[in-house]
Amino acid sequence: MKMSGGVEWALHCAVVLNAAERPVPAARLAELHDVSASYLAKQLQALSRAEIIRSVQGHAGGYELARPATSITVLDVVEAVDGAQPAFVCTEIRQRGPLATPPEACDKPCPVFRAMNAADQAWRAALRAVTIADLADDVVADNGEGAFTLVRAWL
Amino acid sequence: MKMSGGVEWALHCAVVLNAAERPVPAARLAELHDVSASYLAKQLQALSRAEIIRSVQGHAGGYELARPATSITVLDVVEAVDGAQPAFVCTEIRQRGPLATPPEACDKPCPVFRAMNAADQAWRAALRAVTIADLADDVVADNGEGAFTLVRAWL
DNA sequence: CTAACTCGGATATCTTCTGTCCGAGACGAC
DNA sequence: GTCGTCTCGGACAGAAGATATCCGAGTTAG
């Protein structure tokens, strides 16, 4: 039950890209966060495939947000990097073994799956309720408006 | 973001153990669910270490619930098998790199972590709200009271 | 037209999960 | 009391996924 560590990088990058107005190369983002550039590239490619960020190729290229930050949820980023499939997969144990439940009695999902699925939905709902713009607002509330000004200047 | 597959086995076993009145050997539980006995043993050992089930050694030994099923939550089982640490671990990226946030400004956890942690709490709350007894009730509601009678006879 | 810079996918390494095995201990039968 | 059998418990390989890296294809600026 461990999430890919790249999710954290991807979220921070999304917040930074929201502050920037010009495309930012992957190498610059890696330097800013002091992480492996080669590996961060992988996460950014995943975000690009999910159409969360857009890649601009060529000399002054880089990445930029593909949509307004208010319409990018944290769940979008998590699913893009870590995969959209739910954490719990029901293998229909009840239909196996000597006392297998007959398939015709399995019109409803099994109780174990229902409980796990409800928790998964709650988790996703919580992540869907927060957008990248919300995160940016929180950063301002914590560290002041100057934080992003500094980042913009450094990029 | 994938959960250990053994969690499903452990939950089903807990429901079965709730129905049984005598200790049930791990091999019997494995046969009932048609899964690897050797690997299921690993999950049961984890439940035993967490004091969710109790092991009875010797000739007529096996496993039995250590507490009433009404006081065993699904979260207890999940944490015992899959680990209690949260899925998201904050590596304090904001304190790294050329524009690192100074430690004295980090009295509050970073916004990214706050969002992920809130979702994790929601997930845990949902799992904590369901007990093994609830799952057993759901099985009865789905398949009738006869299901457990059959299991008891087979054990 | 050249050249430099960018992304993108294909490629090794490594930790974690999955699956298996045999030994220590305990109960019941005799 | 002793033996035999059955049980759990932790130690041991194999597979899968995550981590980290590299070089080639394409594009833009000068």
CSV table of N, CA and C in Angstrom, one decimal, chain A residues 18-106:
chain,number,residue,atom,x,y,z
A,18,ASN,N,2.2,26.3,-12.6
A,18,ASN,CA,1.1,27.2,-12.5
A,18,ASN,C,1.7,28.6,-12.3
A,19,ALA,N,2.7,28.8,-11.5
A,19,ALA,CA,3.3,30.1,-11.3
A,19,ALA,C,4.0,30.6,-12.5
A,20,ALA,N,4.7,29.7,-13.3
A,20,ALA,CA,5.4,30.2,-14.4
A,20,ALA,C,4.5,30.5,-15.6
A,21,GLU,N,5.0,31.5,-16.4
A,21,GLU,CA,4.2,31.8,-17.6
A,21,GLU,C,4.8,31.3,-18.8
A,22,ARG,N,6.1,30.9,-18.7
A,22,ARG,CA,6.8,30.4,-19.9
A,22,ARG,C,7.0,28.9,-19.7
A,23,PRO,N,7.2,28.1,-20.8
A,23,PRO,CA,7.5,26.7,-20.7
A,23,PRO,C,8.8,26.5,-19.9
A,24,VAL,N,8.8,25.5,-19.0
A,24,VAL,CA,9.9,25.2,-18.2
A,24,VAL,C,10.5,23.9,-18.5
A,25,PRO,N,11.8,23.8,-18.8
A,25,PRO,CA,12.4,22.5,-19.2
A,25,PRO,C,12.4,21.5,-17.9
A,26,ALA,N,12.3,20.3,-18.2
A,26,ALA,CA,12.3,19.3,-17.1
A,26,ALA,C,13.6,19.4,-16.3
A,27,ALA,N,14.7,19.7,-16.9
A,27,ALA,CA,16.0,19.8,-16.2
A,27,ALA,C,15.9,20.9,-15.2
A,28,ARG,N,15.3,22.0,-15.5
A,28,ARG,CA,15.2,23.1,-14.6
A,28,ARG,C,14.3,22.8,-13.4
A,29,LEU,N,13.2,22.1,-13.7
A,29,LEU,CA,12.4,21.7,-12.6
A,29,LEU,C,13.1,20.7,-11.6
A,30,ALA,N,13.9,19.8,-12.2
A,30,ALA,CA,14.7,18.9,-11.4
A,30,ALA,C,15.7,19.6,-10.5
A,31,GLU,N,16.3,20.6,-11.1
A,31,GLU,CA,17.3,21.4,-10.4
A,31,GLU,C,16.7,22.1,-9.2
A,32,LEU,N,15.5,22.7,-9.5
A,32,LEU,CA,14.8,23.5,-8.5
A,32,LEU,C,14.4,22.6,-7.3
A,33,HIS,N,14.1,21.4,-7.6
A,33,HIS,CA,13.7,20.5,-6.5
A,33,HIS,C,14.8,19.6,-6.0
A,34,ASP,N,15.9,19.7,-6.7
A,34,ASP,CA,17.1,18.8,-6.3
A,34,ASP,C,16.7,17.3,-6.4
A,35,VAL,N,16.2,16.9,-7.5
A,35,VAL,CA,15.9,15.5,-7.7
A,35,VAL,C,16.5,15.0,-9.0
A,36,SER,N,16.5,13.7,-9.3
A,36,SER,CA,17.0,13.2,-10.5
A,36,SER,C,16.3,13.7,-11.7
A,37,ALA,N,17.0,14.3,-12.6
A,37,ALA,CA,16.4,14.9,-13.8
A,37,ALA,C,15.8,13.8,-14.7
A,38,SER,N,16.6,12.7,-14.8
A,38,SER,CA,16.2,11.6,-15.7
A,38,SER,C,14.9,11.0,-15.2
A,39,TYR,N,14.7,10.8,-13.9
A,39,TYR,CA,13.5,10.2,-13.4
A,39,TYR,C,12.4,11.1,-13.4
A,40,LEU,N,12.6,12.4,-13.1
A,40,LEU,CA,11.5,13.3,-13.1
A,40,LEU,C,10.9,13.4,-14.5
A,41,ALA,N,11.8,13.2,-15.5
A,41,ALA,CA,11.3,13.3,-16.9
A,41,ALA,C,10.2,12.2,-17.1
A,42,LYS,N,10.4,11.1,-16.5
A,42,LYS,CA,9.4,10.0,-16.6
A,42,LYS,C,8.0,10.5,-16.1
A,43,GLN,N,8.0,11.1,-14.9
A,43,GLN,CA,6.7,11.6,-14.3
A,43,GLN,C,6.1,12.6,-15.2
A,44,LEU,N,6.9,13.5,-15.7
A,44,LEU,CA,6.4,14.6,-16.6
A,44,LEU,C,5.8,14.0,-17.9
A,45,GLN,N,6.4,13.0,-18.4
A,45,GLN,CA,5.9,12.3,-19.6
A,45,GLN,C,4.5,11.8,-19.3
A,46,ALA,N,4.3,11.2,-18.1
A,46,ALA,CA,3.0,10.6,-17.7
A,46,ALA,C,2.0,11.7,-17.6
A,47,LEU,N,2.4,12.9,-17.1
A,47,LEU,CA,1.5,14.0,-17.0
A,47,LEU,C,1.1,14.5,-18.4
A,48,SER,N,2.1,14.5,-19.3
A,48,SER,CA,1.9,14.9,-20.6
A,48,SER,C,0.9,14.0,-21.3
A,49,ARG,N,1.1,12.7,-21.2
A,49,ARG,CA,0.2,11.7,-21.8
A,49,ARG,C,-1.3,11.9,-21.3
A,50,ALA,N,-1.4,12.3,-20.0
A,50,ALA,CA,-2.7,12.5,-19.5
A,50,ALA,C,-3.3,13.9,-19.8
A,51,GLU,N,-2.6,14.6,-20.6
A,51,GLU,CA,-3.0,15.9,-21.0
A,51,GLU,C,-3.2,16.9,-19.9
A,52,ILE,N,-2.4,16.7,-18.9
A,52,ILE,CA,-2.5,17.7,-17.7
A,52,ILE,C,-1.5,18.8,-18.0
A,53,ILE,N,-0.3,18.4,-18.5
A,53,ILE,CA,0.7,19.4,-19.0
A,53,ILE,C,0.9,19.2,-20.5
A,54,ARG,N,1.4,20.3,-21.1
A,54,ARG,CA,1.7,20.2,-22.5
A,54,ARG,C,3.2,20.5,-22.8
A,55,SER,N,3.7,19.7,-23.7
A,55,SER,CA,5.2,19.8,-23.9
A,55,SER,C,5.4,20.8,-25.1
A,56,VAL,N,6.3,21.6,-25.0
A,56,VAL,CA,6.7,22.5,-26.1
A,56,VAL,C,8.1,22.2,-26.5
A,57,GLN,N,8.3,21.7,-27.7
A,57,GLN,CA,9.6,21.2,-28.1
A,57,GLN,C,10.5,22.3,-28.7
A,58,GLY,N,11.7,22.0,-28.9
A,58,GLY,CA,12.6,23.0,-29.5
A,58,GLY,C,13.5,23.8,-28.6
A,59,HIS,N,14.1,24.8,-29.1
A,59,HIS,CA,15.1,25.5,-28.4
A,59,HIS,C,14.6,26.1,-27.0
A,60,ALA,N,13.6,26.8,-27.0
A,60,ALA,CA,13.1,27.5,-25.8
A,60,ALA,C,11.8,26.7,-25.3
A,61,GLY,N,11.9,25.4,-25.4
A,61,GLY,CA,10.7,24.6,-25.1
A,61,GLY,C,10.7,24.2,-23.6
A,62,GLY,N,9.8,23.3,-23.3
A,62,GLY,CA,9.7,22.9,-21.9
A,62,GLY,C,8.2,22.4,-21.7
A,63,TYR,N,7.8,22.5,-20.4
A,63,TYR,CA,6.4,22.1,-20.1
A,63,TYR,C,5.6,23.2,-19.6
A,64,GLU,N,4.3,23.2,-19.8
A,64,GLU,CA,3.4,24.2,-19.3
A,64,GLU,C,2.1,23.5,-19.0
A,65,LEU,N,1.3,24.1,-18.1
A,65,LEU,CA,0.0,23.5,-17.8
A,65,LEU,C,-0.9,23.5,-19.1
A,66,ALA,N,-1.6,22.4,-19.3
A,66,ALA,CA,-2.5,22.3,-20.5
A,66,ALA,C,-3.8,22.9,-20.2
A,67,ARG,N,-4.2,23.1,-18.9
A,67,ARG,CA,-5.5,23.6,-18.6
A,67,ARG,C,-5.3,24.6,-17.4
A,68,PRO,N,-6.3,25.4,-17.1
A,68,PRO,CA,-6.2,26.3,-16.0
A,68,PRO,C,-6.1,25.5,-14.7
A,69,ALA,N,-5.3,26.0,-13.7
A,69,ALA,CA,-5.0,25.2,-12.5
A,69,ALA,C,-6.3,24.9,-11.7
A,70,THR,N,-7.3,25.8,-11.9
A,70,THR,CA,-8.5,25.5,-11.2
A,70,THR,C,-9.3,24.3,-11.7
A,71,SER,N,-8.9,23.8,-12.8
A,71,SER,CA,-9.6,22.6,-13.4
A,71,SER,C,-8.7,21.4,-13.4
A,72,ILE,N,-7.6,21.5,-12.7
A,72,ILE,CA,-6.7,20.3,-12.5
A,72,ILE,C,-6.8,19.9,-11.0
A,73,THR,N,-7.4,18.7,-10.8
A,73,THR,CA,-7.5,18.3,-9.4
A,73,THR,C,-6.2,17.4,-9.0
A,74,VAL,N,-6.0,17.3,-7.7
A,74,VAL,CA,-4.9,16.5,-7.3
A,74,VAL,C,-5.1,15.1,-7.7
A,75,LEU,N,-6.4,14.6,-7.8
A,75,LEU,CA,-6.6,13.3,-8.2
A,75,LEU,C,-6.2,13.0,-9.6
A,76,ASP,N,-6.3,14.1,-10.5
A,76,ASP,CA,-5.9,13.9,-11.9
A,76,ASP,C,-4.4,13.6,-11.9
A,77,VAL,N,-3.6,14.3,-11.1
A,77,VAL,CA,-2.2,14.1,-11.1
A,77,VAL,C,-1.8,12.8,-10.6
A,78,VAL,N,-2.5,12.4,-9.5
A,78,VAL,CA,-2.2,11.1,-8.8
A,78,VAL,C,-2.5,10.0,-9.8
A,79,GLU,N,-3.6,10.1,-10.5
A,79,GLU,CA,-4.0,9.0,-11.4
A,79,GLU,C,-3.1,8.9,-12.6
A,80,ALA,N,-2.6,10.1,-13.0
A,80,ALA,CA,-1.7,10.1,-14.2
A,80,ALA,C,-0.4,9.4,-13.9
A,81,VAL,N,0.1,9.7,-12.7
A,81,VAL,CA,1.5,9.2,-12.4
A,81,VAL,C,1.4,7.8,-11.8
A,82,ASP,N,0.4,7.5,-11.0
A,82,ASP,CA,0.4,6.3,-10.2
A,82,ASP,C,-0.5,5.3,-10.8
A,83,GLY,N,-1.3,5.6,-11.8
A,83,GLY,CA,-2.3,4.7,-12.4
A,83,GLY,C,-3.6,4.9,-11.8
A,84,ALA,N,-4.6,4.7,-12.6
A,84,ALA,CA,-6.0,5.0,-12.3
A,84,ALA,C,-6.7,3.8,-11.6
A,85,GLN,N,-6.2,2.7,-11.7
A,85,GLN,CA,-6.9,1.5,-11.2
A,85,GLN,C,-6.9,1.6,-9.6
A,86,PRO,N,-8.0,1.1,-9.1
A,86,PRO,CA,-8.2,1.2,-7.6
A,86,PRO,C,-7.1,0.3,-6.9
A,87,ALA,N,-6.9,0.6,-5.6
A,87,ALA,CA,-5.8,-0.1,-4.9
A,87,ALA,C,-6.2,-1.5,-4.6
A,88,PHE,N,-7.5,-1.7,-4.4
A,88,PHE,CA,-8.0,-3.1,-4.0
A,88,PHE,C,-8.7,-3.7,-5.2
A,89,VAL,N,-8.2,-4.9,-5.6
A,89,VAL,CA,-8.8,-5.6,-6.7
A,89,VAL,C,-9.4,-6.9,-6.2
A,90,CYS,N,-10.7,-7.0,-6.4
A,90,CYS,CA,-11.5,-8.2,-5.9
A,90,CYS,C,-11.2,-9.4,-6.9
A,91,THR,N,-10.7,-10.5,-6.3
A,91,THR,CA,-10.5,-11.6,-7.2
A,91,THR,C,-11.6,-12.6,-7.1
A,92,GLU,N,-12.7,-12.2,-6.5
A,92,GLU,CA,-13.9,-13.1,-6.5
A,92,GLU,C,-13.6,-14.4,-5.8
A,93,ILE,N,-13.0,-14.3,-4.6
A,93,ILE,CA,-12.6,-15.5,-3.8
A,93,ILE,C,-13.9,-16.3,-3.5
A,94,ARG,N,-15.0,-15.7,-3.3
A,94,ARG,CA,-16.2,-16.4,-3.0
A,94,ARG,C,-16.7,-17.4,-4.0
A,95,GLN,N,-16.2,-17.2,-5.3
A,95,GLN,CA,-16.6,-18.2,-6.3
A,95,GLN,C,-15.5,-19.3,-6.5
A,96,ARG,N,-14.7,-19.4,-5.5
A,96,ARG,CA,-13.6,-20.5,-5.6
A,96,ARG,C,-13.7,-21.4,-4.4
A,97,GLY,N,-13.1,-22.6,-4.6
A,97,GLY,CA,-13.1,-23.5,-3.5
A,97,GLY,C,-14.3,-24.4,-3.4
A,98,PRO,N,-14.3,-25.4,-2.5
A,98,PRO,CA,-15.4,-26.4,-2.4
A,98,PRO,C,-16.8,-25.8,-2.1
A,99,LEU,N,-16.8,-24.6,-1.4
A,99,LEU,CA,-18.1,-24.0,-1.1
A,99,LEU,C,-18.3,-22.8,-1.9
A,100,ALA,N,-17.9,-22.8,-3.1
A,100,ALA,CA,-18.0,-21.6,-4.0
A,100,ALA,C,-19.4,-21.1,-4.1
A,101,THR,N,-19.6,-19.8,-4.0
A,101,THR,CA,-20.9,-19.2,-4.2
A,101,THR,C,-21.2,-19.3,-5.7
A,102,PRO,N,-22.4,-19.8,-6.0
A,102,PRO,CA,-22.7,-20.0,-7.5
A,102,PRO,C,-22.8,-18.6,-8.1
A,103,PRO,N,-22.4,-18.5,-9.4
A,103,PRO,CA,-22.3,-17.2,-10.0
A,103,PRO,C,-23.7,-16.5,-10.1
A,104,GLU,N,-24.8,-17.2,-10.2
A,104,GLU,CA,-26.1,-16.6,-10.3
A,104,GLU,C,-26.5,-15.9,-9.0
A,105,ALA,N,-25.8,-16.2,-7.9
A,105,ALA,CA,-26.0,-15.5,-6.6
A,105,ALA,C,-25.1,-14.3,-6.4
A,106,CYS,N,-24.3,-14.0,-7.4
A,106,CYS,CA,-23.3,-12.9,-7.3
A,106,CYS,C,-23.7,-11.7,-8.1
